[in-house]
PDB file of C-alpha atoms in Angstrom:
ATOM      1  CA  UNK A   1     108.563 -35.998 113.500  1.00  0.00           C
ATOM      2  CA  UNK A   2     105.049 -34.817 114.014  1.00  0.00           C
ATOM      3  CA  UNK A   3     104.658 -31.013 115.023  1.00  0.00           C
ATOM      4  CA  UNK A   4     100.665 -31.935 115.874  1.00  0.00           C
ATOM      5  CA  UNK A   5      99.864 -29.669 112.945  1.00  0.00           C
ATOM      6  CA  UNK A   6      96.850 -30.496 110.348  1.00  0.00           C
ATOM      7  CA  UNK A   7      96.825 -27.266 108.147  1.00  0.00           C
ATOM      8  CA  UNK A   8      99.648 -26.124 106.263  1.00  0.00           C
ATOM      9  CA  UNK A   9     100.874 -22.686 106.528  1.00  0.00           C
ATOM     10  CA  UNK A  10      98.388 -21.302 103.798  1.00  0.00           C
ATOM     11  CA  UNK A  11      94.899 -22.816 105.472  1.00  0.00           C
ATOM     12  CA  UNK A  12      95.889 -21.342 108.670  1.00  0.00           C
ATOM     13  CA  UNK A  13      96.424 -17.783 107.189  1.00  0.00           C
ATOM     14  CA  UNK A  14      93.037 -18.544 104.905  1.00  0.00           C
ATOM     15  CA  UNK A  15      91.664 -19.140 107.921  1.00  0.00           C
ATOM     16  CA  UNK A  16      92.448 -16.039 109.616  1.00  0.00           C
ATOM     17  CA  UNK A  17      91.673 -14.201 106.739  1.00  0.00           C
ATOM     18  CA  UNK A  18      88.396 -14.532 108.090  1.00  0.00           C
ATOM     19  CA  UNK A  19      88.726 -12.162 111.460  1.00  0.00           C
ATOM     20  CA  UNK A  20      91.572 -10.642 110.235  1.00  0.00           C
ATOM     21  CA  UNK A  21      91.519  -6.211 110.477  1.00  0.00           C
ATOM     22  CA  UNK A  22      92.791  -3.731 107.689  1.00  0.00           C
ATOM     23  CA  UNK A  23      93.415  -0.587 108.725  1.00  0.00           C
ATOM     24  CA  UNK A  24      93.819   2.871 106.259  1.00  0.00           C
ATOM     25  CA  UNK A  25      97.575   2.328 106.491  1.00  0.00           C
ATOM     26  CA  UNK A  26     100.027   1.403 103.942  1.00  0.00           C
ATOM     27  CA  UNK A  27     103.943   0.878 103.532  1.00  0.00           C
ATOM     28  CA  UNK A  28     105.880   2.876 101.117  1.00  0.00           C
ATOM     29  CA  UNK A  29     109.633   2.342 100.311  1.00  0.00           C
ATOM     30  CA  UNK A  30     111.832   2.935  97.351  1.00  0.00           C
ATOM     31  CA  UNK A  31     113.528  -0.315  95.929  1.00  0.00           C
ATOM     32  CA  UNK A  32     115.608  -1.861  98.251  1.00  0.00           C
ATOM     33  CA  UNK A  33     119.239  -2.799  97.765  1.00  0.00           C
ATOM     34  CA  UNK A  34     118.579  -6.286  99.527  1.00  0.00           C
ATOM     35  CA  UNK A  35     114.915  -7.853  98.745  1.00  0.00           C
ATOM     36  CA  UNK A  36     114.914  -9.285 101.581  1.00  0.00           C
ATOM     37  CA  UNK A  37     113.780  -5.975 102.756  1.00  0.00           C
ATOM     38  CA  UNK A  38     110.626  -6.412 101.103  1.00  0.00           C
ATOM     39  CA  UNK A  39     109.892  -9.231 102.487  1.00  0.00           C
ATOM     40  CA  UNK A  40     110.051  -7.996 105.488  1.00  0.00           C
ATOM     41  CA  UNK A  41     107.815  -5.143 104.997  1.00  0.00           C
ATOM     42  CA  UNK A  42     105.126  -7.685 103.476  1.00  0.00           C
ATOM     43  CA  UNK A  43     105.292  -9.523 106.397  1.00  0.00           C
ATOM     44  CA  UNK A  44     104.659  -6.478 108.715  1.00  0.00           C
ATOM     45  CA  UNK A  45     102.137  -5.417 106.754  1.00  0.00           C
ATOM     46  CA  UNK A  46     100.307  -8.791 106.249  1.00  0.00           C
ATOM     47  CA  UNK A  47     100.623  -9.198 110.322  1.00  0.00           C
ATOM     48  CA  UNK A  48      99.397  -5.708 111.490  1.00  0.00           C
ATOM     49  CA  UNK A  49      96.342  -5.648 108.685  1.00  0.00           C
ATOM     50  CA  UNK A  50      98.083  -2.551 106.825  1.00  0.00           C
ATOM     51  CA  UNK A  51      96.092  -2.283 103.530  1.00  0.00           C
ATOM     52  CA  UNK A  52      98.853  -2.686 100.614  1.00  0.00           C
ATOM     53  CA  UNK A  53     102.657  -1.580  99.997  1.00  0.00           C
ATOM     54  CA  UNK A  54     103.509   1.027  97.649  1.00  0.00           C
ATOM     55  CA  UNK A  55     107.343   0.167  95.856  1.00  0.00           C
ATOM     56  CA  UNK A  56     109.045   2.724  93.880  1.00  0.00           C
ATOM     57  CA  UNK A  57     110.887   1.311  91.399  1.00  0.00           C
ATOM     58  CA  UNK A  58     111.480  -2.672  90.569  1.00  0.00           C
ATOM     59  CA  UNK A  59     109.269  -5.014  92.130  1.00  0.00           C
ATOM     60  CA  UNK A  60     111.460  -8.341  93.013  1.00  0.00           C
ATOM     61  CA  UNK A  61     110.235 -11.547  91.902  1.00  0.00           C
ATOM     62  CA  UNK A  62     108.458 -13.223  94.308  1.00  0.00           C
ATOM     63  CA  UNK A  63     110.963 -15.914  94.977  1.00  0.00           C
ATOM     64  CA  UNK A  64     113.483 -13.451  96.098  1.00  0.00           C
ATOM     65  CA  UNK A  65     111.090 -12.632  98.671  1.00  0.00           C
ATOM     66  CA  UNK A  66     109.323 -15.802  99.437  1.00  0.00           C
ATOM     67  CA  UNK A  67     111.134 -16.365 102.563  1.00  0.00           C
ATOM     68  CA  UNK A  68     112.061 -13.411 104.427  1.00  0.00           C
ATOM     69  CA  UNK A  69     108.180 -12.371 103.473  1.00  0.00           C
ATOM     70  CA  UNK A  70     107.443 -15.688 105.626  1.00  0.00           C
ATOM     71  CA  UNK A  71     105.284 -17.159 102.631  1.00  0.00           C
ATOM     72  CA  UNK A  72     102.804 -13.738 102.632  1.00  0.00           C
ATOM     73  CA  UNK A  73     103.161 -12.463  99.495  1.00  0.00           C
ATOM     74  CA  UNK A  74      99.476 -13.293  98.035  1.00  0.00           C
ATOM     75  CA  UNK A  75      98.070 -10.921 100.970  1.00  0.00           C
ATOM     76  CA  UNK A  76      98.414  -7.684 100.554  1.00  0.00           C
ATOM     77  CA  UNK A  77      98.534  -6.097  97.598  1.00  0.00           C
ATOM     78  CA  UNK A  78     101.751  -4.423  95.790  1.00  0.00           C
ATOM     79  CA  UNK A  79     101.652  -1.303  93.919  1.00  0.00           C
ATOM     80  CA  UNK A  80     104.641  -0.528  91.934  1.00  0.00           C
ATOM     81  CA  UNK A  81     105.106   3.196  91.008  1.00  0.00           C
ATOM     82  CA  UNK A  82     107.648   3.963  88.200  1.00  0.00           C
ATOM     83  CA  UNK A  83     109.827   7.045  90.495  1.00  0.00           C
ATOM     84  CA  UNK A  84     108.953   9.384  93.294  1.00  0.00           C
ATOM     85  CA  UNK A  85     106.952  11.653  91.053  1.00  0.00           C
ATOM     86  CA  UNK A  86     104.616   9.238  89.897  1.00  0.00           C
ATOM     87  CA  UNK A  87     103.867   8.024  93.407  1.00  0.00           C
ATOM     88  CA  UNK A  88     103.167  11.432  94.962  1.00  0.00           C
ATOM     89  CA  UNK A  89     100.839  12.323  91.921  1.00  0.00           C
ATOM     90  CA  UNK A  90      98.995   8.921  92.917  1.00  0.00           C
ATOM     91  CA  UNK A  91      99.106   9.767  96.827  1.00  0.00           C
ATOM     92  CA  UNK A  92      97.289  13.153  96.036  1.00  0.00           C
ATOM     93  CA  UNK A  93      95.251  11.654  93.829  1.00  0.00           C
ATOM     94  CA  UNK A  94      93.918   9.255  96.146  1.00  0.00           C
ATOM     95  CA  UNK A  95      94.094  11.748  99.205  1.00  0.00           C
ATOM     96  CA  UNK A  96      97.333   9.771 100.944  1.00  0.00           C
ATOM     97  CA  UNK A  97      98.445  11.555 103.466  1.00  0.00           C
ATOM     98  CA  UNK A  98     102.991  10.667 103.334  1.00  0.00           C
ATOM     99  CA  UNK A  99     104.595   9.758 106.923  1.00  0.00           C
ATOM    100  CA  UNK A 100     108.375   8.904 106.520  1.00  0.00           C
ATOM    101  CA  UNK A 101     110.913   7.981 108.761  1.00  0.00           C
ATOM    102  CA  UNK A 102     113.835  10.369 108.361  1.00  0.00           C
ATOM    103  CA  UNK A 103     116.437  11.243 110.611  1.00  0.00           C
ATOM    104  CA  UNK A 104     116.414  15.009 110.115  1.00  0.00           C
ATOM    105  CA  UNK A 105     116.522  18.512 111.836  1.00  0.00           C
ATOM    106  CA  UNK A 106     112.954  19.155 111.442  1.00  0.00           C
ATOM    107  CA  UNK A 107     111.525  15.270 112.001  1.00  0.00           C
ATOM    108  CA  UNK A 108     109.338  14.712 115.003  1.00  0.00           C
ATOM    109  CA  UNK A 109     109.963  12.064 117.397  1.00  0.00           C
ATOM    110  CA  UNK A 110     107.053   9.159 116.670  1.00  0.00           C
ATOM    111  CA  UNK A 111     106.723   9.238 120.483  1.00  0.00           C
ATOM    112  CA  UNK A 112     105.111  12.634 120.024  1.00  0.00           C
ATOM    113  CA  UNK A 113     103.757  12.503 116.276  1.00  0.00           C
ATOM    114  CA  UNK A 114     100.019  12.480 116.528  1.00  0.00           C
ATOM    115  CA  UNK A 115      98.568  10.206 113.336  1.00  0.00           C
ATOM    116  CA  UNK A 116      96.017  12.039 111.385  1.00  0.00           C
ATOM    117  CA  UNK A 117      93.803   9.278 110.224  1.00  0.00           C
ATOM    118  CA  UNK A 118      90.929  12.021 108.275  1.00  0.00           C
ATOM    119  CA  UNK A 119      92.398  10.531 105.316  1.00  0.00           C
ATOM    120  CA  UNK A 120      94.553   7.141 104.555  1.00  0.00           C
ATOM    121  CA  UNK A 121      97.847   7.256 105.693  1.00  0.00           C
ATOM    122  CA  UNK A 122     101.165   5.723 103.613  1.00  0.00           C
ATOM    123  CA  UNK A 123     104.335   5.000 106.085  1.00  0.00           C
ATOM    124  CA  UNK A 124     107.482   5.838 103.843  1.00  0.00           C
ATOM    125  CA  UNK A 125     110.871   4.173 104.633  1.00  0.00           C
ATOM    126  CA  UNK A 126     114.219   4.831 102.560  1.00  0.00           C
ATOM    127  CA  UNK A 127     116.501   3.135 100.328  1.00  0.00           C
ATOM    128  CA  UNK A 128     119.394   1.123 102.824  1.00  0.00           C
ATOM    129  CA  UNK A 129     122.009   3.766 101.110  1.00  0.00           C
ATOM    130  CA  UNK A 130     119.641   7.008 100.159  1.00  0.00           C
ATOM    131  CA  UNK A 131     117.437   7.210 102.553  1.00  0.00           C
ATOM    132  CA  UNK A 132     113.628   8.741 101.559  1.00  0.00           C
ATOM    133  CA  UNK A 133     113.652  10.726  98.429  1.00  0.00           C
ATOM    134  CA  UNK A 134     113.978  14.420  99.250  1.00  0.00           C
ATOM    135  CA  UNK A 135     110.734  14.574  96.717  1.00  0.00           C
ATOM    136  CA  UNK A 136     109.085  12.528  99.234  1.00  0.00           C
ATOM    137  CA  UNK A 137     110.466  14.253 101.962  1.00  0.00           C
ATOM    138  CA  UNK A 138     109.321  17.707 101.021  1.00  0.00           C
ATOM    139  CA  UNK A 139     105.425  16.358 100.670  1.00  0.00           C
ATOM    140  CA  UNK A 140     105.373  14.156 103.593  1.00  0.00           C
ATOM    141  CA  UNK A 141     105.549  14.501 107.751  1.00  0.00           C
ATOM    142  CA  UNK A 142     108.399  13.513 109.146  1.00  0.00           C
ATOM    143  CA  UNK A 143     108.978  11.145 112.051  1.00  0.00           C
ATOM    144  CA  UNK A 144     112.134   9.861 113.329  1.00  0.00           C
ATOM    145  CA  UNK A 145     112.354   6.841 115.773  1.00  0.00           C
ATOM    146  CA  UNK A 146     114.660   7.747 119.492  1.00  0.00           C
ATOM    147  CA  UNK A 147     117.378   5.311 119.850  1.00  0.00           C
ATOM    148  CA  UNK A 148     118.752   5.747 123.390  1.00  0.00           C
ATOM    149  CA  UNK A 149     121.478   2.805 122.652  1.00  0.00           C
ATOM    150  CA  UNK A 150     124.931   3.315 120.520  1.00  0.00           C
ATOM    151  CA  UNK A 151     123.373   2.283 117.127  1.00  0.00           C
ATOM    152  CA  UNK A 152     122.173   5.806 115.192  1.00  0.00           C
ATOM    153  CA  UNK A 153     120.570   3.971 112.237  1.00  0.00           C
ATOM    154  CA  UNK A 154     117.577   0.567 112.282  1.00  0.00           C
ATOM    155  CA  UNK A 155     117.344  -1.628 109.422  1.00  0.00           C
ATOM    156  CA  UNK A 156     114.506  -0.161 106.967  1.00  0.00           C
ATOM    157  CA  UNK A 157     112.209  -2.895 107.685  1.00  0.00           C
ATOM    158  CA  UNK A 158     113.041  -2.398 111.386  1.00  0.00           C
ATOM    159  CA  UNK A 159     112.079   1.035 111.443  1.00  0.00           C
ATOM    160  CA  UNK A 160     108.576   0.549 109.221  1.00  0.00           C
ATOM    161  CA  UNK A 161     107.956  -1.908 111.897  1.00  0.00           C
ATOM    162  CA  UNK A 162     108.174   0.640 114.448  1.00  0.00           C
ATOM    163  CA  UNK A 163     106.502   3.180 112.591  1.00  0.00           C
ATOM    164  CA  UNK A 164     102.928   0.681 111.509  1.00  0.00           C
ATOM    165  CA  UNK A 165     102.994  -0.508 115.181  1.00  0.00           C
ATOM    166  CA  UNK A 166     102.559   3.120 116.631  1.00  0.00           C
ATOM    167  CA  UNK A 167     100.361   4.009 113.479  1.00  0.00           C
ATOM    168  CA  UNK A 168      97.944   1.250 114.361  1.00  0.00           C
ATOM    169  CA  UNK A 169      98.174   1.162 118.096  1.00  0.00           C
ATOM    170  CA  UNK A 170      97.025   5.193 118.159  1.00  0.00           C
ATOM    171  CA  UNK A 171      94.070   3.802 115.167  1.00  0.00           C
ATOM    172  CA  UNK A 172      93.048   1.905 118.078  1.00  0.00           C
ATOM    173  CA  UNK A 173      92.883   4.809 120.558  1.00  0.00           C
ATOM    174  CA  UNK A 174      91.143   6.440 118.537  1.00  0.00           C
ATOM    175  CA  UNK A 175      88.194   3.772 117.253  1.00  0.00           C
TER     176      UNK A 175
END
């Protein structure tokens, strides 16, 4: 069967690689549970141009994540941080400013959460089962995503789709 393609998958990302955008956002999580998760989040973050994902904890091989990542893996860069402590020392060293998706008391809906993009900005999601550390909770804004149908919970990578697609869409606005 010919699908009329002459590239493979990899020349026609090296090709965009060309016009592609990267924008002052970045992906944090804590390990997943299911690294599948990850790939997800590399392939958001390879799609919308966010500039690397930080993981807290274990770093899956790549060929746990080679598929659900959709093959992206060599485009954005990884940075593994040892526990929460380490990675909020690096995020004020570097002047990160921590937005995480909790469902909490005193979260903000990220229909009304105004992006602050003076300095780079690092989208947290949670562990499937533990949700955002409460380290990274007590040094971070936090934004929680209105779901008007029965379900009261997304999928991690759901929800840090949600959360870079309103990041970069106000980035926009504002540029």
């Amino acid at each position: 069967m010919n699908t009329g393609r002459t590239h493979t998958r990899r020349q026609r990302y090296d090709k965009n690689l060309k016009s592609s955008k990267t924008y002052p956002i970045s992906l944090g999580c804590v390990n997943f549970m299911f690294d599948e998760n990850l790939g997800f989040l590399i392939r958001s973050a390879v799609c919308f141009g966010a500039e690397n994902i930080h993981v807290i904890g274990a770093v899956p091989e790549r060929s746990k994540v080679r598929s659900s990542s959709g093959s992206l893996f060599d485009y954005v860069s990884i940075i593994q941080h040892s526990n929460p402590f380490k990675f909020l020392e690096y995020s004020k060293q570097e002047n990160i400013k921590l937005v995480s998706a909790e469902l909490s008391d005193d979260s903000e809906s990220i229909h009304d959460y105004k992006f602050n993009f003076d300095s780079r900005i690092c989208l947290i999601v949670g562990h499937e089962t533990h949700g955002v550390p409460v380290e990274l909770l007590l040094n971070s804004d936090k934004v929680y995503i209105p779901m008007p149908g029965t379900g009261a919970c997304l999928n991690t990578s759901q929800a840090a789709n949600i959360m870079v697609y309103e990041a970069i869409k106000q980035f926009e606005l504002i540029s």
